[in-house]
PDB file of C-alpha atoms and ligand atoms in Angstrom:
ATOM      1  CA  MET C   1     -20.165   3.684   5.198  1.00  0.00           C
ATOM      2  CA  PHE C   2     -20.504   2.577   1.583  1.00  0.00           C
ATOM      3  CA  ARG C   3     -21.709   5.462  -0.576  1.00  0.00           C
ATOM      4  CA  GLN C   4     -21.406   4.724  -4.270  1.00  0.00           C
ATOM      5  CA  GLN C   5     -21.891   8.388  -5.174  1.00  0.00           C
ATOM      6  CA  GLU C   6     -18.700   9.365  -3.330  1.00  0.00           C
ATOM      7  CA  ILE C   7     -16.493   7.174  -5.512  1.00  0.00           C
ATOM      8  CA  GLN C   8     -14.503   9.098  -8.137  1.00  0.00           C
ATOM      9  CA  LEU C   9     -14.479   7.136 -11.400  1.00  0.00           C
ATOM     10  CA  LYS C  10     -11.525   7.761 -13.679  1.00  0.00           C
ATOM     11  CA  SER C  11     -11.671   8.169 -17.466  1.00  0.00           C
ATOM     12  CA  THR C  12      -9.142   6.488 -19.738  1.00  0.00           C
ATOM     13  CA  ASP C  13      -7.210   9.762 -20.023  1.00  0.00           C
ATOM     14  CA  GLN C  14      -7.175  10.231 -16.275  1.00  0.00           C
ATOM     15  CA  ILE C  15      -6.004   6.665 -15.793  1.00  0.00           C
ATOM     16  CA  ALA C  16      -3.071   7.392 -18.111  1.00  0.00           C
ATOM     17  CA  LEU C  17      -2.148  10.316 -15.844  1.00  0.00           C
ATOM     18  CA  MET C  18      -2.471   8.136 -12.758  1.00  0.00           C
ATOM     19  CA  ARG C  19      -0.120   5.642 -14.406  1.00  0.00           C
ATOM     20  CA  GLU C  20       2.533   8.377 -14.570  1.00  0.00           C
ATOM     21  CA  ALA C  21       2.175   8.942 -10.834  1.00  0.00           C
ATOM     22  CA  GLY C  22       2.166   5.198 -10.180  1.00  0.00           C
ATOM     23  CA  LEU C  23       5.303   4.616 -12.238  1.00  0.00           C
ATOM     24  CA  LEU C  24       7.113   7.405 -10.434  1.00  0.00           C
ATOM     25  CA  VAL C  25       6.202   5.831  -7.095  1.00  0.00           C
ATOM     26  CA  ALA C  26       7.379   2.431  -8.370  1.00  0.00           C
ATOM     27  CA  ARG C  27      10.703   3.824  -9.574  1.00  0.00           C
ATOM     28  CA  THR C  28      11.111   5.862  -6.404  1.00  0.00           C
ATOM     29  CA  LEU C  29      10.610   2.913  -4.045  1.00  0.00           C
ATOM     30  CA  GLU C  30      13.404   1.028  -5.817  1.00  0.00           C
ATOM     31  CA  ARG C  31      15.958   3.563  -4.554  1.00  0.00           C
ATOM     32  CA  PRO C  32      15.404   3.219  -0.787  1.00  0.00           C
ATOM     33  CA  ARG C  33      14.705  -0.502  -1.235  1.00  0.00           C
ATOM     34  CA  ASP C  34      18.113  -1.044  -2.819  1.00  0.00           C
ATOM     35  CA  ALA C  35      19.771   1.174  -0.216  1.00  0.00           C
ATOM     36  CA  VAL C  36      18.397  -0.733   2.775  1.00  0.00           C
ATOM     37  CA  ALA C  37      21.348  -2.196   4.713  1.00  0.00           C
ATOM     38  CA  PRO C  38      22.694  -2.326   8.251  1.00  0.00           C
ATOM     39  CA  GLY C  39      24.031   1.133   9.186  1.00  0.00           C
ATOM     40  CA  VAL C  40      21.707   3.066   6.869  1.00  0.00           C
ATOM     41  CA  SER C  41      19.248   5.426   8.560  1.00  0.00           C
ATOM     42  CA  THR C  42      15.597   5.767   7.663  1.00  0.00           C
ATOM     43  CA  GLY C  43      16.337   9.486   7.224  1.00  0.00           C
ATOM     44  CA  ASP C  44      18.831   8.555   4.483  1.00  0.00           C
ATOM     45  CA  LEU C  45      16.127   6.498   2.780  1.00  0.00           C
ATOM     46  CA  ASP C  46      13.717   9.414   2.974  1.00  0.00           C
ATOM     47  CA  ALA C  47      16.200  11.780   1.317  1.00  0.00           C
ATOM     48  CA  LEU C  48      16.711   9.306  -1.542  1.00  0.00           C
ATOM     49  CA  ALA C  49      12.975   9.058  -2.099  1.00  0.00           C
ATOM     50  CA  GLU C  50      12.380  12.796  -2.053  1.00  0.00           C
ATOM     51  CA  GLU C  51      15.182  13.399  -4.542  1.00  0.00           C
ATOM     52  CA  THR C  52      13.842  10.714  -6.888  1.00  0.00           C
ATOM     53  CA  ILE C  53      10.297  12.061  -6.814  1.00  0.00           C
ATOM     54  CA  ARG C  54      11.374  15.648  -7.458  1.00  0.00           C
ATOM     55  CA  ASP C  55      13.815  14.648 -10.233  1.00  0.00           C
ATOM     56  CA  GLY C  56      10.936  12.748 -11.818  1.00  0.00           C
ATOM     57  CA  GLY C  57       8.743  15.838 -11.915  1.00  0.00           C
ATOM     58  CA  GLY C  58       6.517  14.819  -9.026  1.00  0.00           C
ATOM     59  CA  VAL C  59       5.679  16.098  -5.575  1.00  0.00           C
ATOM     60  CA  PRO C  60       5.875  13.943  -2.435  1.00  0.00           C
ATOM     61  CA  SER C  61       2.270  13.529  -1.312  1.00  0.00           C
ATOM     62  CA  PHE C  62       2.951  12.587   2.307  1.00  0.00           C
ATOM     63  CA  LEU C  63       5.084  15.675   3.014  1.00  0.00           C
ATOM     64  CA  GLY C  64       2.811  18.172   4.763  1.00  0.00           C
ATOM     65  CA  TYR C  65      -0.190  15.827   4.722  1.00  0.00           C
ATOM     66  CA  HIS C  66      -1.928  16.760   7.981  1.00  0.00           C
ATOM     67  CA  GLY C  67       1.484  18.036   8.997  1.00  0.00           C
ATOM     68  CA  TYR C  68       3.392  14.819   8.231  1.00  0.00           C
ATOM     69  CA  PRO C  69       7.091  15.798   8.124  1.00  0.00           C
ATOM     70  CA  ALA C  70       8.616  13.435   5.521  1.00  0.00           C
ATOM     71  CA  THR C  71       8.383  11.930   2.028  1.00  0.00           C
ATOM     72  CA  ILE C  72       8.110   8.287   3.059  1.00  0.00           C
ATOM     73  CA  CYS C  73       6.915   6.367   6.068  1.00  0.00           C
ATOM     74  CA  ALA C  74       9.562   3.957   7.343  1.00  0.00           C
ATOM     75  CA  SER C  75       8.148   1.543   9.902  1.00  0.00           C
ATOM     76  CA  VAL C  76      10.674  -0.735  11.598  1.00  0.00           C
ATOM     77  CA  ASN C  77       9.910  -4.052  13.350  1.00  0.00           C
ATOM     78  CA  GLU C  78       6.987  -3.507  15.777  1.00  0.00           C
ATOM     79  CA  GLN C  79       6.108  -0.284  13.961  1.00  0.00           C
ATOM     80  CA  VAL C  80       3.196  -1.073  11.654  1.00  0.00           C
ATOM     81  CA  VAL C  81       2.734   2.084   9.565  1.00  0.00           C
ATOM     82  CA  HIS C  82       3.423   5.842   9.554  1.00  0.00           C
ATOM     83  CA  GLY C  83       6.901   5.588  11.107  1.00  0.00           C
ATOM     84  CA  ILE C  84       8.650   8.954  10.684  1.00  0.00           C
ATOM     85  CA  PRO C  85      12.075   8.608   9.046  1.00  0.00           C
ATOM     86  CA  SER C  86      15.017   9.980  10.985  1.00  0.00           C
ATOM     87  CA  ARG C  87      18.806  10.188  10.688  1.00  0.00           C
ATOM     88  CA  ALA C  88      18.858   8.924  14.270  1.00  0.00           C
ATOM     89  CA  GLN C  89      17.072   5.709  13.366  1.00  0.00           C
ATOM     90  CA  VAL C  90      19.806   3.473  12.020  1.00  0.00           C
ATOM     91  CA  LEU C  91      18.813   0.100  10.599  1.00  0.00           C
ATOM     92  CA  ALA C  92      20.459  -3.019  11.982  1.00  0.00           C
ATOM     93  CA  GLY C  93      20.840  -6.470  10.446  1.00  0.00           C
ATOM     94  CA  GLY C  94      17.767  -8.550  11.222  1.00  0.00           C
ATOM     95  CA  ASP C  95      15.360  -5.587  11.181  1.00  0.00           C
ATOM     96  CA  LEU C  96      12.259  -5.572   9.002  1.00  0.00           C
ATOM     97  CA  VAL C  97      11.295  -2.197   7.525  1.00  0.00           C
ATOM     98  CA  SER C  98       8.179  -1.156   5.660  1.00  0.00           C
ATOM     99  CA  LEU C  99       8.668   1.716   3.200  1.00  0.00           C
ATOM    100  CA  ASP C 100       5.517   3.578   2.162  1.00  0.00           C
ATOM    101  CA  CYS C 101       5.660   6.239  -0.536  1.00  0.00           C
ATOM    102  CA  GLY C 102       3.235   8.495  -2.357  1.00  0.00           C
ATOM    103  CA  ALA C 103       3.694  11.001  -5.172  1.00  0.00           C
ATOM    104  CA  ILE C 104       1.584  13.438  -7.129  1.00  0.00           C
ATOM    105  CA  VAL C 105       2.151  13.929 -10.864  1.00  0.00           C
ATOM    106  CA  GLY C 106      -0.019  16.411 -12.739  1.00  0.00           C
ATOM    107  CA  GLY C 107      -2.531  16.417  -9.901  1.00  0.00           C
ATOM    108  CA  TRP C 108      -2.900  12.613  -9.701  1.00  0.00           C
ATOM    109  CA  HIS C 109      -1.742  10.350  -6.889  1.00  0.00           C
ATOM    110  CA  GLY C 110       0.091   7.048  -6.620  1.00  0.00           C
ATOM    111  CA  ASP C 111       0.641   5.209  -3.317  1.00  0.00           C
ATOM    112  CA  ALA C 112       2.614   2.016  -2.649  1.00  0.00           C
ATOM    113  CA  ALA C 113       4.522   0.235   0.098  1.00  0.00           C
ATOM    114  CA  ILE C 114       6.966  -2.647   0.437  1.00  0.00           C
ATOM    115  CA  THR C 115       8.386  -4.532   3.403  1.00  0.00           C
ATOM    116  CA  VAL C 116      12.115  -5.106   3.162  1.00  0.00           C
ATOM    117  CA  PRO C 117      14.426  -7.287   5.280  1.00  0.00           C
ATOM    118  CA  VAL C 118      17.620  -5.632   6.544  1.00  0.00           C
ATOM    119  CA  GLY C 119      20.433  -8.088   5.923  1.00  0.00           C
ATOM    120  CA  ALA C 120      19.564 -11.575   7.141  1.00  0.00           C
ATOM    121  CA  VAL C 121      16.251 -11.664   9.017  1.00  0.00           C
ATOM    122  CA  ASP C 122      14.612 -14.449  10.971  1.00  0.00           C
ATOM    123  CA  PRO C 123      12.873 -16.549   8.287  1.00  0.00           C
ATOM    124  CA  ALA C 124       9.581 -16.216  10.196  1.00  0.00           C
ATOM    125  CA  TYR C 125       9.618 -12.476   9.507  1.00  0.00           C
ATOM    126  CA  GLY C 126      10.582 -12.921   5.879  1.00  0.00           C
ATOM    127  CA  ARG C 127       7.690 -15.325   5.556  1.00  0.00           C
ATOM    128  CA  MET C 128       5.280 -12.800   7.125  1.00  0.00           C
ATOM    129  CA  ALA C 129       6.365 -10.148   4.610  1.00  0.00           C
ATOM    130  CA  GLU C 130       5.780 -12.638   1.798  1.00  0.00           C
ATOM    131  CA  VAL C 131       2.313 -13.555   3.064  1.00  0.00           C
ATOM    132  CA  CYS C 132       1.438  -9.869   3.337  1.00  0.00           C
ATOM    133  CA  GLU C 133       2.478  -9.228  -0.255  1.00  0.00           C
ATOM    134  CA  ASP C 134       0.680 -12.339  -1.507  1.00  0.00           C
ATOM    135  CA  ALA C 135      -2.475 -11.214   0.302  1.00  0.00           C
ATOM    136  CA  MET C 136      -2.291  -7.807  -1.372  1.00  0.00           C
ATOM    137  CA  TRP C 137      -2.072  -9.474  -4.786  1.00  0.00           C
ATOM    138  CA  ALA C 138      -4.908 -11.836  -3.927  1.00  0.00           C
ATOM    139  CA  GLY C 139      -7.044  -8.827  -3.053  1.00  0.00           C
ATOM    140  CA  ILE C 140      -6.240  -7.069  -6.313  1.00  0.00           C
ATOM    141  CA  ALA C 141      -6.855 -10.260  -8.311  1.00  0.00           C
ATOM    142  CA  ALA C 142     -10.305 -10.549  -6.714  1.00  0.00           C
ATOM    143  CA  ALA C 143     -11.409  -7.217  -8.194  1.00  0.00           C
ATOM    144  CA  HIS C 144     -13.563  -7.645 -11.254  1.00  0.00           C
ATOM    145  CA  ALA C 145     -16.248  -5.549 -12.911  1.00  0.00           C
ATOM    146  CA  GLY C 146     -19.621  -6.439 -11.482  1.00  0.00           C
ATOM    147  CA  GLY C 147     -18.148  -7.684  -8.209  1.00  0.00           C
ATOM    148  CA  ARG C 148     -18.302  -5.923  -4.868  1.00  0.00           C
ATOM    149  CA  LEU C 149     -15.768  -4.066  -2.780  1.00  0.00           C
ATOM    150  CA  THR C 150     -15.592  -6.628   0.013  1.00  0.00           C
ATOM    151  CA  ASP C 151     -14.667  -9.350  -2.492  1.00  0.00           C
ATOM    152  CA  ILE C 152     -11.237  -7.704  -2.221  1.00  0.00           C
ATOM    153  CA  SER C 153     -11.342  -7.583   1.588  1.00  0.00           C
ATOM    154  CA  HIS C 154     -12.335 -11.225   1.772  1.00  0.00           C
ATOM    155  CA  ALA C 155      -9.607 -12.327  -0.621  1.00  0.00           C
ATOM    156  CA  VAL C 156      -6.980 -10.474   1.432  1.00  0.00           C
ATOM    157  CA  GLU C 157      -8.168 -12.130   4.642  1.00  0.00           C
ATOM    158  CA  ARG C 158      -8.319 -15.584   3.084  1.00  0.00           C
ATOM    159  CA  ALA C 159      -4.777 -15.290   1.785  1.00  0.00           C
ATOM    160  CA  VAL C 160      -3.461 -14.125   5.160  1.00  0.00           C
ATOM    161  CA  ARG C 161      -5.251 -16.951   6.980  1.00  0.00           C
ATOM    162  CA  ALA C 162      -3.975 -19.473   4.432  1.00  0.00           C
ATOM    163  CA  GLY C 163      -0.459 -18.182   5.072  1.00  0.00           C
ATOM    164  CA  GLY C 164      -0.396 -18.689   8.826  1.00  0.00           C
ATOM    165  CA  ARG C 165      -1.530 -17.435  12.207  1.00  0.00           C
ATOM    166  CA  TYR C 166      -1.048 -13.717  11.730  1.00  0.00           C
ATOM    167  CA  GLY C 167      -2.943 -10.784  13.185  1.00  0.00           C
ATOM    168  CA  ILE C 168      -4.763  -8.659  10.601  1.00  0.00           C
ATOM    169  CA  VAL C 169      -4.695  -5.007  11.655  1.00  0.00           C
ATOM    170  CA  ARG C 170      -8.297  -3.814  11.765  1.00  0.00           C
ATOM    171  CA  HIS C 171      -7.923  -0.120  12.482  1.00  0.00           C
ATOM    172  CA  TYR C 172      -6.328   0.767   9.126  1.00  0.00           C
ATOM    173  CA  GLY C 173      -7.012  -0.312   5.570  1.00  0.00           C
ATOM    174  CA  GLY C 174      -6.932   0.542   1.897  1.00  0.00           C
ATOM    175  CA  HIS C 175      -8.666   3.435   0.207  1.00  0.00           C
ATOM    176  CA  GLY C 176      -9.882   5.049  -2.954  1.00  0.00           C
ATOM    177  CA  ILE C 177      -7.246   7.237  -4.623  1.00  0.00           C
ATOM    178  CA  GLY C 178      -7.166   9.783  -7.454  1.00  0.00           C
ATOM    179  CA  THR C 179      -7.018  13.552  -7.188  1.00  0.00           C
ATOM    180  CA  GLU C 180      -6.511  13.018  -3.449  1.00  0.00           C
ATOM    181  CA  MET C 181      -4.416  10.344  -1.761  1.00  0.00           C
ATOM    182  CA  HIS C 182      -7.306   9.187   0.397  1.00  0.00           C
ATOM    183  CA  GLN C 183     -10.755   8.936  -1.152  1.00  0.00           C
ATOM    184  CA  ASP C 184     -13.806   6.810  -0.588  1.00  0.00           C
ATOM    185  CA  PRO C 185     -14.216   3.950  -0.212  1.00  0.00           C
ATOM    186  CA  HIS C 186     -12.308   2.579   2.773  1.00  0.00           C
ATOM    187  CA  VAL C 187     -11.121  -0.964   2.015  1.00  0.00           C
ATOM    188  CA  LEU C 188     -11.088  -3.388   4.935  1.00  0.00           C
ATOM    189  CA  ASN C 189      -8.507  -6.161   4.909  1.00  0.00           C
ATOM    190  CA  TYR C 190     -11.006  -8.721   6.199  1.00  0.00           C
ATOM    191  CA  GLY C 191     -14.685  -9.556   5.952  1.00  0.00           C
ATOM    192  CA  ARG C 192     -17.390 -11.357   4.054  1.00  0.00           C
ATOM    193  CA  PRO C 193     -17.464 -11.052   0.261  1.00  0.00           C
ATOM    194  CA  GLY C 194     -20.289  -9.609  -1.797  1.00  0.00           C
ATOM    195  CA  ARG C 195     -20.839  -6.414   0.205  1.00  0.00           C
ATOM    196  CA  GLY C 196     -20.316  -2.736  -0.416  1.00  0.00           C
ATOM    197  CA  PRO C 197     -20.148  -0.700  -3.598  1.00  0.00           C
ATOM    198  CA  ARG C 198     -20.149  -2.479  -6.932  1.00  0.00           C
ATOM    199  CA  LEU C 199     -16.751  -2.578  -8.620  1.00  0.00           C
ATOM    200  CA  ILE C 200     -16.922  -0.901 -11.980  1.00  0.00           C
ATOM    201  CA  PRO C 201     -14.285   0.089 -14.533  1.00  0.00           C
ATOM    202  CA  GLY C 202     -12.681   3.391 -13.564  1.00  0.00           C
ATOM    203  CA  ILE C 203     -12.545   2.700  -9.831  1.00  0.00           C
ATOM    204  CA  ALA C 204      -9.030   3.212  -8.433  1.00  0.00           C
ATOM    205  CA  LEU C 205      -8.013   1.719  -5.096  1.00  0.00           C
ATOM    206  CA  ALA C 206      -4.932   1.386  -2.931  1.00  0.00           C
ATOM    207  CA  ILE C 207      -4.867  -2.074  -1.343  1.00  0.00           C
ATOM    208  CA  GLU C 208      -2.675  -2.318   1.742  1.00  0.00           C
ATOM    209  CA  PRO C 209      -2.770  -5.245   4.143  1.00  0.00           C
ATOM    210  CA  MET C 210      -0.988  -4.807   7.484  1.00  0.00           C
ATOM    211  CA  ILE C 211      -0.329  -8.021   9.396  1.00  0.00           C
ATOM    212  CA  THR C 212       1.439  -8.901  12.638  1.00  0.00           C
ATOM    213  CA  MET C 213       3.077 -11.940  14.198  1.00  0.00           C
ATOM    214  CA  ARG C 214       0.537 -12.026  17.043  1.00  0.00           C
ATOM    215  CA  SER C 215      -2.194  -9.591  18.154  1.00  0.00           C
ATOM    216  CA  PRO C 216      -3.603  -7.168  15.556  1.00  0.00           C
ATOM    217  CA  ASP C 217      -4.073  -4.426  18.178  1.00  0.00           C
ATOM    218  CA  THR C 218      -2.174  -1.205  17.568  1.00  0.00           C
ATOM    219  CA  VAL C 219      -1.389   2.029  19.391  1.00  0.00           C
ATOM    220  CA  GLU C 220      -0.243   5.403  18.099  1.00  0.00           C
ATOM    221  CA  LEU C 221       2.910   6.827  19.664  1.00  0.00           C
ATOM    222  CA  ASP C 222       3.153  10.309  21.211  1.00  0.00           C
ATOM    223  CA  ASP C 223       4.675  11.669  17.990  1.00  0.00           C
ATOM    224  CA  GLY C 224       1.116  11.585  16.673  1.00  0.00           C
ATOM    225  CA  TRP C 225       2.032   9.307  13.750  1.00  0.00           C
ATOM    226  CA  THR C 226       3.925   6.110  14.440  1.00  0.00           C
ATOM    227  CA  VAL C 227       1.587   3.138  14.762  1.00  0.00           C
ATOM    228  CA  VAL C 228       3.040   0.205  16.711  1.00  0.00           C
ATOM    229  CA  THR C 229       1.640  -3.147  17.777  1.00  0.00           C
ATOM    230  CA  ARG C 230       0.301  -3.147  21.329  1.00  0.00           C
ATOM    231  CA  ASP C 231       2.076  -6.411  22.146  1.00  0.00           C
ATOM    232  CA  GLY C 232       5.369  -5.462  20.496  1.00  0.00           C
ATOM    233  CA  SER C 233       5.125  -8.182  17.854  1.00  0.00           C
ATOM    234  CA  TRP C 234       6.597  -7.308  14.482  1.00  0.00           C
ATOM    235  CA  ALA C 235       4.473  -6.287  11.508  1.00  0.00           C
ATOM    236  CA  ALA C 236       4.510  -6.217   7.711  1.00  0.00           C
ATOM    237  CA  HIS C 237       2.775  -3.837   5.286  1.00  0.00           C
ATOM    238  CA  THR C 238       2.490  -3.961   1.495  1.00  0.00           C
ATOM    239  CA  GLU C 239       0.570  -1.635  -0.814  1.00  0.00           C
ATOM    240  CA  HIS C 240      -0.216  -1.096  -4.481  1.00  0.00           C
ATOM    241  CA  THR C 241      -2.503   1.308  -6.322  1.00  0.00           C
ATOM    242  CA  PHE C 242      -4.606  -0.270  -9.058  1.00  0.00           C
ATOM    243  CA  VAL C 243      -7.408   0.784 -11.375  1.00  0.00           C
ATOM    244  CA  LEU C 244     -10.112  -1.546 -12.574  1.00  0.00           C
ATOM    245  CA  THR C 245     -10.302  -1.480 -16.366  1.00  0.00           C
ATOM    246  CA  ASP C 246     -12.686  -3.307 -18.708  1.00  0.00           C
ATOM    247  CA  ASP C 247     -10.031  -5.993 -18.914  1.00  0.00           C
ATOM    248  CA  GLY C 248      -9.336  -6.338 -15.206  1.00  0.00           C
ATOM    249  CA  PRO C 249      -7.035  -4.723 -12.660  1.00  0.00           C
ATOM    250  CA  TRP C 250      -4.123  -2.633 -13.901  1.00  0.00           C
ATOM    251  CA  VAL C 251      -1.581  -2.137 -11.135  1.00  0.00           C
ATOM    252  CA  LEU C 252      -0.427   1.437 -11.605  1.00  0.00           C
ATOM    253  CA  THR C 253       2.398   1.306  -9.039  1.00  0.00           C
ATOM    254  CA  ALA C 254       3.926  -1.902 -10.448  1.00  0.00           C
ATOM    255  CA  LEU C 255       6.471  -1.418 -13.244  1.00  0.00           C
ATOM    256  CA  ASP C 256       4.898  -4.297 -15.201  1.00  0.00           C
ATOM    257  CA  GLY C 257       1.345  -3.213 -14.424  1.00  0.00           C
ATOM    258  CA  GLY C 258       0.853  -6.389 -12.398  1.00  0.00           C
ATOM    259  CA  LEU C 259       1.410  -8.712 -15.339  1.00  0.00           C
ATOM    260  CA  GLY C 260       3.891 -10.893 -13.477  1.00  0.00           C
ATOM    261  CA  ARG C 261       1.669 -11.479 -10.486  1.00  0.00           C
ATOM    262  CA  LEU C 262      -1.809 -11.378 -11.950  1.00  0.00           C
ATOM    263  CA  GLY C 263      -0.997 -13.271 -15.116  1.00  0.00           C
ATOM    264  CA  ASP C 264      -1.882 -12.770 -18.745  1.00  0.00           C
ATOM    265  CA  ALA C 265      -5.534 -13.553 -18.193  1.00  0.00           C
ATOM    266  CA  VAL C 266      -6.332 -10.236 -16.594  1.00  0.00           C
ATOM    267  CA  THR C 267      -3.643  -7.950 -17.910  1.00  0.00           C
ATOM    268  CA  ALA C 268      -2.871  -9.108 -21.439  1.00  0.00           C
ATOM    269  CA  ARG C 269      -4.891  -6.335 -23.005  1.00  0.00           C
ATOM    270  CA  GLN C 270      -3.787  -3.536 -20.723  1.00  0.00           C
ATOM    271  CA  PRO C 271      -2.352  -0.438 -22.340  1.00  0.00           C
ATOM    272  CA  ARG C 272       1.357  -0.782 -23.062  1.00  0.00           C
ATOM    273  CA  ASP C 273       3.811   1.698 -21.624  1.00  0.00           C
TER     274      ASP C 273
HETATM  275  N1  MF3 K   1       0.385   5.477   2.345  1.00  0.00           N
HETATM  276  C1  MF3 K   1      -0.294   5.833   3.541  1.00  0.00           C
HETATM  277  C2  MF3 K   1      -1.732   5.408   3.437  1.00  0.00           C
HETATM  278  O1  MF3 K   1      -2.067   4.773   2.509  1.00  0.00           O
HETATM  279  C3  MF3 K   1      -0.248   7.283   3.811  1.00  0.00           C
HETATM  280  C4  MF3 K   1       0.772   7.689   4.745  1.00  0.00           C
HETATM  281  S1  MF3 K   1       0.162   8.822   5.824  1.00  0.00           S
HETATM  282  C5  MF3 K   1       1.116  10.172   5.616  1.00  0.00           C
HETATM  283  O2  MF3 K   1      -2.528   5.671   4.279  1.00  0.00           O
HETATM  284  F1  MF3 K   1       0.727  11.074   6.406  1.00  0.00           F
HETATM  285  F2  MF3 K   1       2.335   9.861   5.815  1.00  0.00           F
HETATM  286  F3  MF3 K   1       0.974  10.624   4.414  1.00  0.00           F
HETATM  287 CO1   CO K   2      -2.349   4.076   1.119  1.00  0.00          CO
END
């Protein structure tokens, strides 16, 4: 499963191009995020995202991917990932929606996701979304040159477990990213540290924990895409694309490069935008 030779390492110039894609994804996600409200459809959110990507000179990477019919995935409540946006799916107060978005700029990919409350949600769900995001950042912070891939996996799991009794979805995970959206290696969101490929500068990964209120088991709906929890419990999903530089992780899909969450220690010497 772990084949070092399959991992595409990015040069400094290529990383600069990936930053363009990452920034476009970051700016794009702000639009549907700010539009989320009771009465808004996930199809409306999708249209906003597509317009923003195209205006920014990018191409939506999900659209047409293995036949996927939209720009974003919008996964509501018990939907975990890959929910297909629709004008018929109207958000209601109290819902929890994950918005996943990818774009290609100049041949390079960015991929990110956020989980957003619709109006006032049960605090238990807001807390789950927070734990999911914290776990993603913990995973990214665990990446350092000379370490191993599963250091990230382990850090994600630890942070989820520290946050509460959530299910960690096992069937899906993070991935390498670059000239394709999905590259080697697959990144589990759980496991022992110190395994797998060595982390070296130039490796670019999308880290995306998916957690649930109860069982981590999932099923795919008949539409061939939408992944829901088997027990109907609600889920959260958060994702960022980062590249490991000589100075630590640089979060390409965060407007601030991850500075706010990772702290000066690892990002102080990152390239400035
Ligand atoms: N962001 C998702 C991932 O990381 C991709 C969505 S699947 C698609 O796996 F088909 F919608 F593109
Ligand atoms: Co992804």
